[in-house]
């Protein structure tokens, strides 16, 4: 499960500097004449996942650690174009995601999962985690439709409301009953919501990340007073605008640094960031920005640099969503020991959840001898729960551990309780007080 994220984050932390960034560029497929781009305007991404709304550190009060507006850097691009005198684009607006390959959805993911944020398609361009947020809440009275809203609403998603409000205390199941015609932007919501139920937000994946980013950019161009006369479209064809990309960009923006990519992958287990990073490893150190090349880079690093026995793991994706990921506890502890000794460990450590603190361990180990002393990554998929990380004792000693439960039939809460009891017993055995 999501313990697989320890692989991509440790390998990336070791291979890339903490402040490593990528550029997203805007190119004109024709000259700028009399304030008009005489051709298409191309938004070219290089695998930046940080056009999003989130915080990138445990202490959210620190300056600059939170982004509240996923449009912010797109607006900067639009403003830079206007400052260059651009007022009209004669051609189309194109979202070019060809920095990565054209396989947007991993073949090992379940069809139902493809609706949700945690299985969002992966390409060289991305915006708002390539998901649209759907807020649902009760209607004004019993039998009224629920109130549904989209954010961001770019006018391209059709959301059909098939819901109903029921009396207080009734079932509220809309969050589990949202569907999409495969490959389209047609979504519908079914089910009921009880009066008095608090607002809930579900994040629904969109099928074309390159088109999504381009449409978001078009909105910021309109706000900046720049007219686009053509349509909005996307491509993953690396040859289509190759010559254009060899010209100086009209505008450019820089991603957040690598350390900020690592944080949401480990701290809140953000799948899409993990998959973007796997493809980035393939692009930077392999032959292409693909799952196949990214996994090959990981495998070589685990065997050649970390010294992990190749028979102890089989990798299939970056996030752990694929059930074909197989990693032994011994391999995980070897990975964790290696990265802890590495000069770039601080990049990795900052993202690891800590028991009782912000992240996926917020409510784990509280009230035990390990409260505040576990730094670890959790994982869960169907019939699987895992946790791997470090026990940090009061005497300064640090122990590395990995515990996995596979093919169990326990309810979720009970499974986590039993898993944590094993870790607590290990802590007591090595002298935690």
XYZ file of C-alpha atoms in Angstrom:
433
model
C 0.000 0.000 0.000
C 1.198 3.551 0.640
C 4.409 2.369 2.288
C 5.476 2.144 -1.362
C 5.809 5.958 -1.217
C 8.912 5.458 0.922
C 10.662 4.199 -2.199
C 10.033 7.135 -4.530
C 10.608 9.762 -1.829
C 13.854 8.233 -0.563
C 15.256 7.724 -4.066
C 14.276 11.233 -5.184
C 15.623 12.764 -1.971
C 18.959 11.029 -2.556
C 19.287 11.780 -6.274
C 18.036 15.382 -6.405
C 19.016 18.421 -4.322
C 16.388 19.709 -1.845
C 15.975 22.977 -3.765
C 15.643 21.336 -7.205
C 12.854 22.881 -9.320
C 11.305 22.661 -12.791
C 9.916 25.314 -15.127
C 6.497 25.645 -16.726
C 6.806 27.717 -19.882
C 4.573 29.551 -22.354
C 5.627 29.523 -26.000
C 4.235 31.211 -29.072
C 3.885 29.031 -32.185
C 4.182 32.170 -34.248
C 5.687 35.645 -33.916
C 4.206 38.383 -31.740
C 3.126 41.157 -34.104
C 1.054 44.199 -33.187
C 0.258 42.691 -29.750
C -0.962 39.430 -31.363
C 0.577 35.957 -31.120
C 0.280 34.840 -34.741
C -0.267 31.173 -33.985
C -1.017 28.846 -31.098
C -0.072 29.664 -27.509
C 1.510 26.606 -25.868
C 1.550 25.991 -22.106
C 4.362 23.472 -21.632
C 4.716 21.655 -18.322
C 7.771 19.816 -17.058
C 6.062 17.751 -14.401
C 5.333 20.387 -11.736
C 2.678 19.072 -9.298
C 2.547 22.227 -7.157
C -0.137 24.245 -8.961
C -2.353 23.388 -6.017
C -3.938 24.516 -2.773
C -2.125 23.033 0.243
C 0.512 23.536 2.939
C 4.012 22.156 2.621
C 5.165 22.056 6.250
C 3.866 20.891 9.619
C 3.913 24.444 11.004
C 1.363 26.168 8.788
C 1.987 29.557 10.447
C 5.394 29.899 8.784
C 5.577 32.414 5.956
C 5.302 30.951 2.482
C 4.531 27.332 3.398
C 0.887 27.419 2.285
C -0.610 28.082 -1.157
C -4.243 29.145 -1.005
C -4.851 29.673 -4.713
C -3.991 27.077 -7.400
C -4.412 29.811 -10.057
C -1.731 32.074 -8.566
C 1.232 31.145 -10.770
C -0.977 30.858 -13.853
C -2.024 34.448 -13.185
C 1.639 35.434 -13.017
C 2.171 33.872 -16.432
C -0.804 35.777 -17.844
C 0.432 39.032 -16.316
C 3.905 38.468 -17.764
C 2.382 37.966 -21.216
C 0.427 41.184 -20.869
C 3.574 43.002 -19.735
C 5.218 41.870 -23.007
C 2.386 43.545 -24.869
C 0.381 40.428 -25.772
C -3.335 41.159 -26.109
C -4.556 38.542 -28.614
C -3.758 34.920 -29.418
C -4.759 34.250 -33.016
C -4.527 30.472 -32.721
C -5.466 27.862 -30.111
C -4.416 27.574 -26.486
C -2.635 24.231 -26.099
C -1.788 22.339 -22.920
C 1.370 20.408 -23.813
C 2.063 17.549 -21.389
C 4.657 15.767 -23.524
C 7.434 16.144 -20.936
C 6.053 12.786 -19.754
C 4.754 9.961 -21.923
C 1.175 9.648 -23.119
C 0.122 6.896 -20.691
C -1.946 8.974 -18.279
C -3.538 6.197 -16.209
C -1.620 3.309 -14.687
C -2.821 -0.074 -16.025
C -2.700 -1.607 -12.550
C -5.321 0.707 -11.035
C -8.916 -0.418 -10.521
C -11.524 1.128 -12.819
C -13.628 2.543 -9.940
C -10.576 4.267 -8.428
C -10.095 6.282 -11.608
C -12.959 8.555 -10.546
C -11.152 9.859 -7.481
C -8.265 12.197 -6.646
C -6.057 9.350 -5.488
C -5.972 7.899 -9.038
C -5.767 11.146 -10.984
C -4.131 10.885 -14.439
C -0.429 11.770 -14.636
C 1.081 14.002 -17.314
C 3.636 16.757 -17.777
C 1.011 19.378 -16.936
C -1.140 19.371 -13.834
C -3.476 21.714 -12.014
C -5.233 21.441 -8.631
C -4.045 17.805 -8.240
C -5.854 17.205 -11.535
C -9.098 17.050 -9.584
C -12.213 19.136 -9.166
C -13.570 19.571 -5.641
C -17.281 18.842 -5.234
C -18.858 20.241 -2.063
C -22.147 18.675 -0.995
C -24.524 19.685 1.792
C -28.233 19.390 2.698
C -30.876 21.266 0.771
C -33.155 23.760 2.566
C -35.790 21.144 3.404
C -36.647 17.447 3.309
C -36.950 16.086 -0.240
C -35.090 19.052 -1.734
C -31.981 18.195 -3.791
C -28.669 18.446 -1.965
C -26.614 21.562 -2.634
C -23.676 20.702 -4.930
C -20.907 23.052 -6.032
C -17.679 22.754 -8.037
C -14.305 24.320 -7.262
C -12.694 25.383 -9.468
C -15.583 25.740 -11.863
C -14.169 26.300 -15.349
C -17.510 25.689 -17.031
C -16.451 22.414 -18.615
C -17.731 19.848 -16.068
C -21.369 18.787 -16.292
C -22.574 17.766 -12.820
C -26.042 16.210 -12.684
C -27.775 16.312 -9.305
C -29.762 13.128 -8.551
C -29.722 13.557 -4.773
C -32.303 14.124 -2.058
C -32.335 15.675 1.406
C -33.722 13.451 4.203
C -34.698 14.170 7.835
C -32.007 14.779 10.448
C -30.306 11.554 11.498
C -30.905 9.896 8.127
C -28.268 8.431 5.853
C -25.719 10.721 4.210
C -24.000 8.732 1.474
C -23.546 11.122 -1.456
C -19.779 11.031 -1.060
C -19.777 7.341 -1.972
C -22.191 7.709 -4.868
C -20.556 9.958 -7.427
C -19.973 8.592 -10.925
C -18.655 9.605 -14.322
C -19.123 8.473 -17.895
C -15.595 7.092 -18.436
C -13.215 9.491 -20.131
C -15.663 12.406 -20.073
C -16.457 15.447 -17.942
C -20.011 14.247 -17.304
C -20.457 13.494 -13.579
C -23.536 12.718 -11.568
C -24.199 12.422 -7.848
C -26.761 10.112 -6.260
C -27.851 9.327 -2.709
C -29.142 11.252 0.266
C -27.931 13.762 2.827
C -29.526 14.438 6.214
C -30.608 17.874 7.404
C -27.950 19.287 9.702
C -25.159 17.278 8.095
C -21.977 19.335 7.754
C -20.565 20.248 4.350
C -18.350 17.587 2.811
C -15.870 17.826 -0.045
C -15.005 15.041 -2.484
C -12.205 15.460 -5.017
C -13.054 13.946 -8.396
C -10.294 13.202 -10.919
C -10.508 14.701 -14.407
C -9.499 12.638 -17.453
C -7.118 15.054 -19.236
C -4.667 16.938 -17.000
C -3.203 18.883 -19.936
C -6.592 20.177 -21.050
C -7.560 20.978 -17.461
C -4.436 23.095 -16.937
C -4.924 24.827 -20.286
C -8.528 25.728 -19.470
C -7.459 27.105 -16.106
C -4.785 29.153 -17.869
C -7.353 30.427 -20.359
C -9.424 31.748 -17.488
C -6.449 33.716 -16.155
C -5.720 35.038 -19.654
C -9.292 36.316 -19.882
C -8.910 37.993 -16.486
C -5.712 39.643 -17.735
C -7.492 41.001 -20.808
C -5.866 38.632 -23.311
C -8.228 37.213 -25.942
C -7.762 33.720 -27.394
C -9.475 33.410 -30.763
C -9.084 29.657 -31.130
C -10.170 26.706 -29.044
C -8.507 25.086 -26.021
C -6.930 21.684 -26.555
C -4.198 19.374 -25.309
C -1.412 17.161 -26.577
C 1.099 14.571 -25.396
C 2.814 14.425 -28.793
C 6.441 15.360 -28.035
C 7.114 16.240 -31.700
C 4.091 18.491 -32.309
C 5.625 21.665 -30.809
C 9.259 20.587 -30.595
C 10.539 23.453 -32.759
C 8.421 25.927 -30.803
C 9.951 24.767 -27.516
C 13.411 25.540 -28.866
C 12.538 29.250 -29.058
C 12.739 31.574 -26.023
C 9.591 31.325 -23.864
C 7.211 34.262 -23.698
C 6.677 33.629 -19.976
C 7.872 31.139 -17.389
C 7.206 30.117 -13.797
C 9.199 28.010 -11.350
C 7.837 25.142 -9.266
C 8.163 24.787 -5.548
C 11.399 22.972 -4.617
C 11.676 19.202 -4.337
C 11.445 19.305 -0.532
C 7.897 20.606 -0.953
C 7.020 17.766 -3.357
C 8.145 15.217 -0.759
C 6.083 16.643 2.118
C 2.528 15.876 0.881
C 3.599 12.452 -0.414
C 4.719 11.340 3.028
C 2.723 13.503 5.420
C -0.767 13.190 3.942
C -0.074 10.351 1.480
C -0.882 12.325 -1.684
C -0.884 9.744 -4.480
C -0.752 12.044 -7.504
C 2.394 13.808 -6.269
C 4.037 10.387 -5.866
C 3.171 9.330 -9.407
C 4.364 12.659 -10.831
C 7.653 12.127 -8.999
C 8.086 8.579 -10.340
C 7.720 9.813 -13.904
C 10.084 12.683 -13.104
C 12.742 10.189 -12.014
C 12.324 8.416 -15.334
C 12.648 11.710 -17.226
C 15.685 12.908 -15.275
C 17.653 9.669 -14.884
C 16.116 7.217 -17.356
C 15.110 7.235 -20.994
C 11.616 8.779 -20.646
C 9.075 10.255 -18.251
C 7.110 7.041 -17.819
C 6.147 4.612 -15.099
C 8.361 1.953 -16.674
C 11.448 4.163 -16.717
C 10.788 5.675 -13.278
C 10.398 2.244 -11.695
C 13.588 1.105 -13.450
C 15.481 4.056 -11.921
C 14.121 3.173 -8.487
C 15.051 -0.473 -8.883
C 18.617 0.290 -9.944
C 19.089 2.683 -7.043
C 17.682 0.256 -4.472
C 19.946 -2.561 -5.653
C 23.109 -0.680 -6.596
C 23.187 2.186 -4.087
C 21.068 1.028 -1.153
C 22.183 -2.596 -1.305
C 18.645 -4.000 -1.165
C 18.313 -7.640 -2.258
C 16.452 -7.605 -5.590
C 14.356 -10.603 -4.492
C 12.835 -8.563 -1.643
C 10.779 -6.158 -3.733
C 8.722 -5.733 -6.905
C 7.526 -2.233 -7.791
C 4.626 -1.230 -10.036
C 3.784 2.426 -9.305
C 4.816 5.264 -7.019
C 1.879 5.629 -4.652
C 1.123 2.023 -3.715
C -2.333 2.092 -5.284
C -1.476 -0.883 -7.489
C -1.829 -4.232 -5.735
C 1.214 -5.461 -7.692
C 3.638 -3.584 -5.421
C 5.422 -6.132 -3.216
C 8.049 -4.969 -0.710
C 9.265 -6.960 2.279
C 9.673 -5.388 5.742
C 13.409 -6.133 5.496
C 13.617 -4.076 2.283
C 11.755 -1.162 3.875
C 14.073 -1.082 6.885
C 17.069 -1.154 4.544
C 15.661 1.804 2.601
C 14.947 3.728 5.796
C 18.431 3.087 7.226
C 20.048 4.240 3.993
C 18.161 7.521 3.685
C 18.665 8.340 7.370
C 22.438 8.297 6.793
C 22.218 10.293 3.557
C 23.234 13.995 3.415
C 19.763 14.813 2.020
C 17.904 13.112 4.878
C 16.371 16.407 6.012
C 14.337 16.536 2.765
C 12.846 13.143 3.578
C 12.503 13.620 7.341
C 10.486 16.831 7.089
C 7.646 14.962 5.404
C 7.454 11.931 7.681
C 4.381 12.013 9.939
C 5.052 12.068 13.677
C 2.747 10.388 16.182
C 0.389 12.954 17.702
C 1.370 15.630 15.164
C 0.077 16.878 11.815
C -0.304 14.159 9.196
C -1.491 10.578 8.991
C -0.214 9.737 12.524
C -2.101 12.574 14.209
C -4.297 10.168 16.205
C -1.937 7.192 16.337
C 0.044 6.117 19.447
C -1.491 8.936 21.510
C -1.461 8.011 25.197
C 1.160 5.284 24.732
C 4.887 5.191 25.502
C 5.462 6.069 21.837
C 3.471 9.295 21.708
C 5.642 11.740 19.781
C 8.344 9.102 19.293
C 7.192 7.448 16.056
C 8.091 8.913 12.671
C 6.609 6.645 10.060
C 4.653 6.201 6.857
C 1.310 4.438 6.984
C -0.396 2.470 4.233
C -3.788 0.933 3.570
C -5.608 -0.668 0.666
C -8.113 -3.525 0.631
C -7.130 -6.078 3.310
C -3.708 -4.471 3.730
C -2.375 -2.175 6.477
C 1.256 -1.224 6.906
C 3.512 1.113 8.864
C 7.257 1.617 8.486
C 9.572 4.171 10.028
C 11.591 5.059 13.092
C 11.215 4.739 16.864
C 13.006 7.698 18.469
C 13.712 6.944 22.126
C 14.384 9.371 24.965
C 17.970 8.140 25.272
C 18.675 9.275 21.720
C 18.681 5.822 20.157
C 16.707 5.318 16.956
C 15.289 1.974 15.805
C 14.044 1.255 12.302
C 10.932 -0.897 11.904
C 8.387 -2.144 9.378
C 5.158 -4.006 10.171
C 2.708 -5.252 7.532
C -0.681 -6.939 7.703
C -1.651 -8.633 4.441
C -4.845 -10.417 3.411
C -6.550 -9.753 6.748
C -10.311 -9.641 7.237
C -10.441 -7.211 10.177
C -12.461 -3.985 10.261
C -10.265 -0.940 9.638
C -10.128 0.408 13.192
C -9.364 -2.987 14.681
C -6.644 -3.632 12.103
C -4.921 -0.340 12.945
C -5.250 -1.041 16.669
C -3.564 -4.414 16.330
C -0.897 -3.007 14.035
C -0.100 -0.226 16.494
C -0.023 -2.659 19.422
C 2.804 -4.526 17.697
C 4.781 -1.296 17.289
C 4.167 -0.347 20.932
C 5.353 -3.801 22.047
C 8.501 -3.331 19.963
C 9.034 0.066 21.576
C 8.732 -1.372 25.067
C 11.093 -4.194 24.159
C 13.841 -1.728 23.244
C 13.336 0.447 26.308
C 10.777 3.109 25.422
C 9.401 4.771 28.552
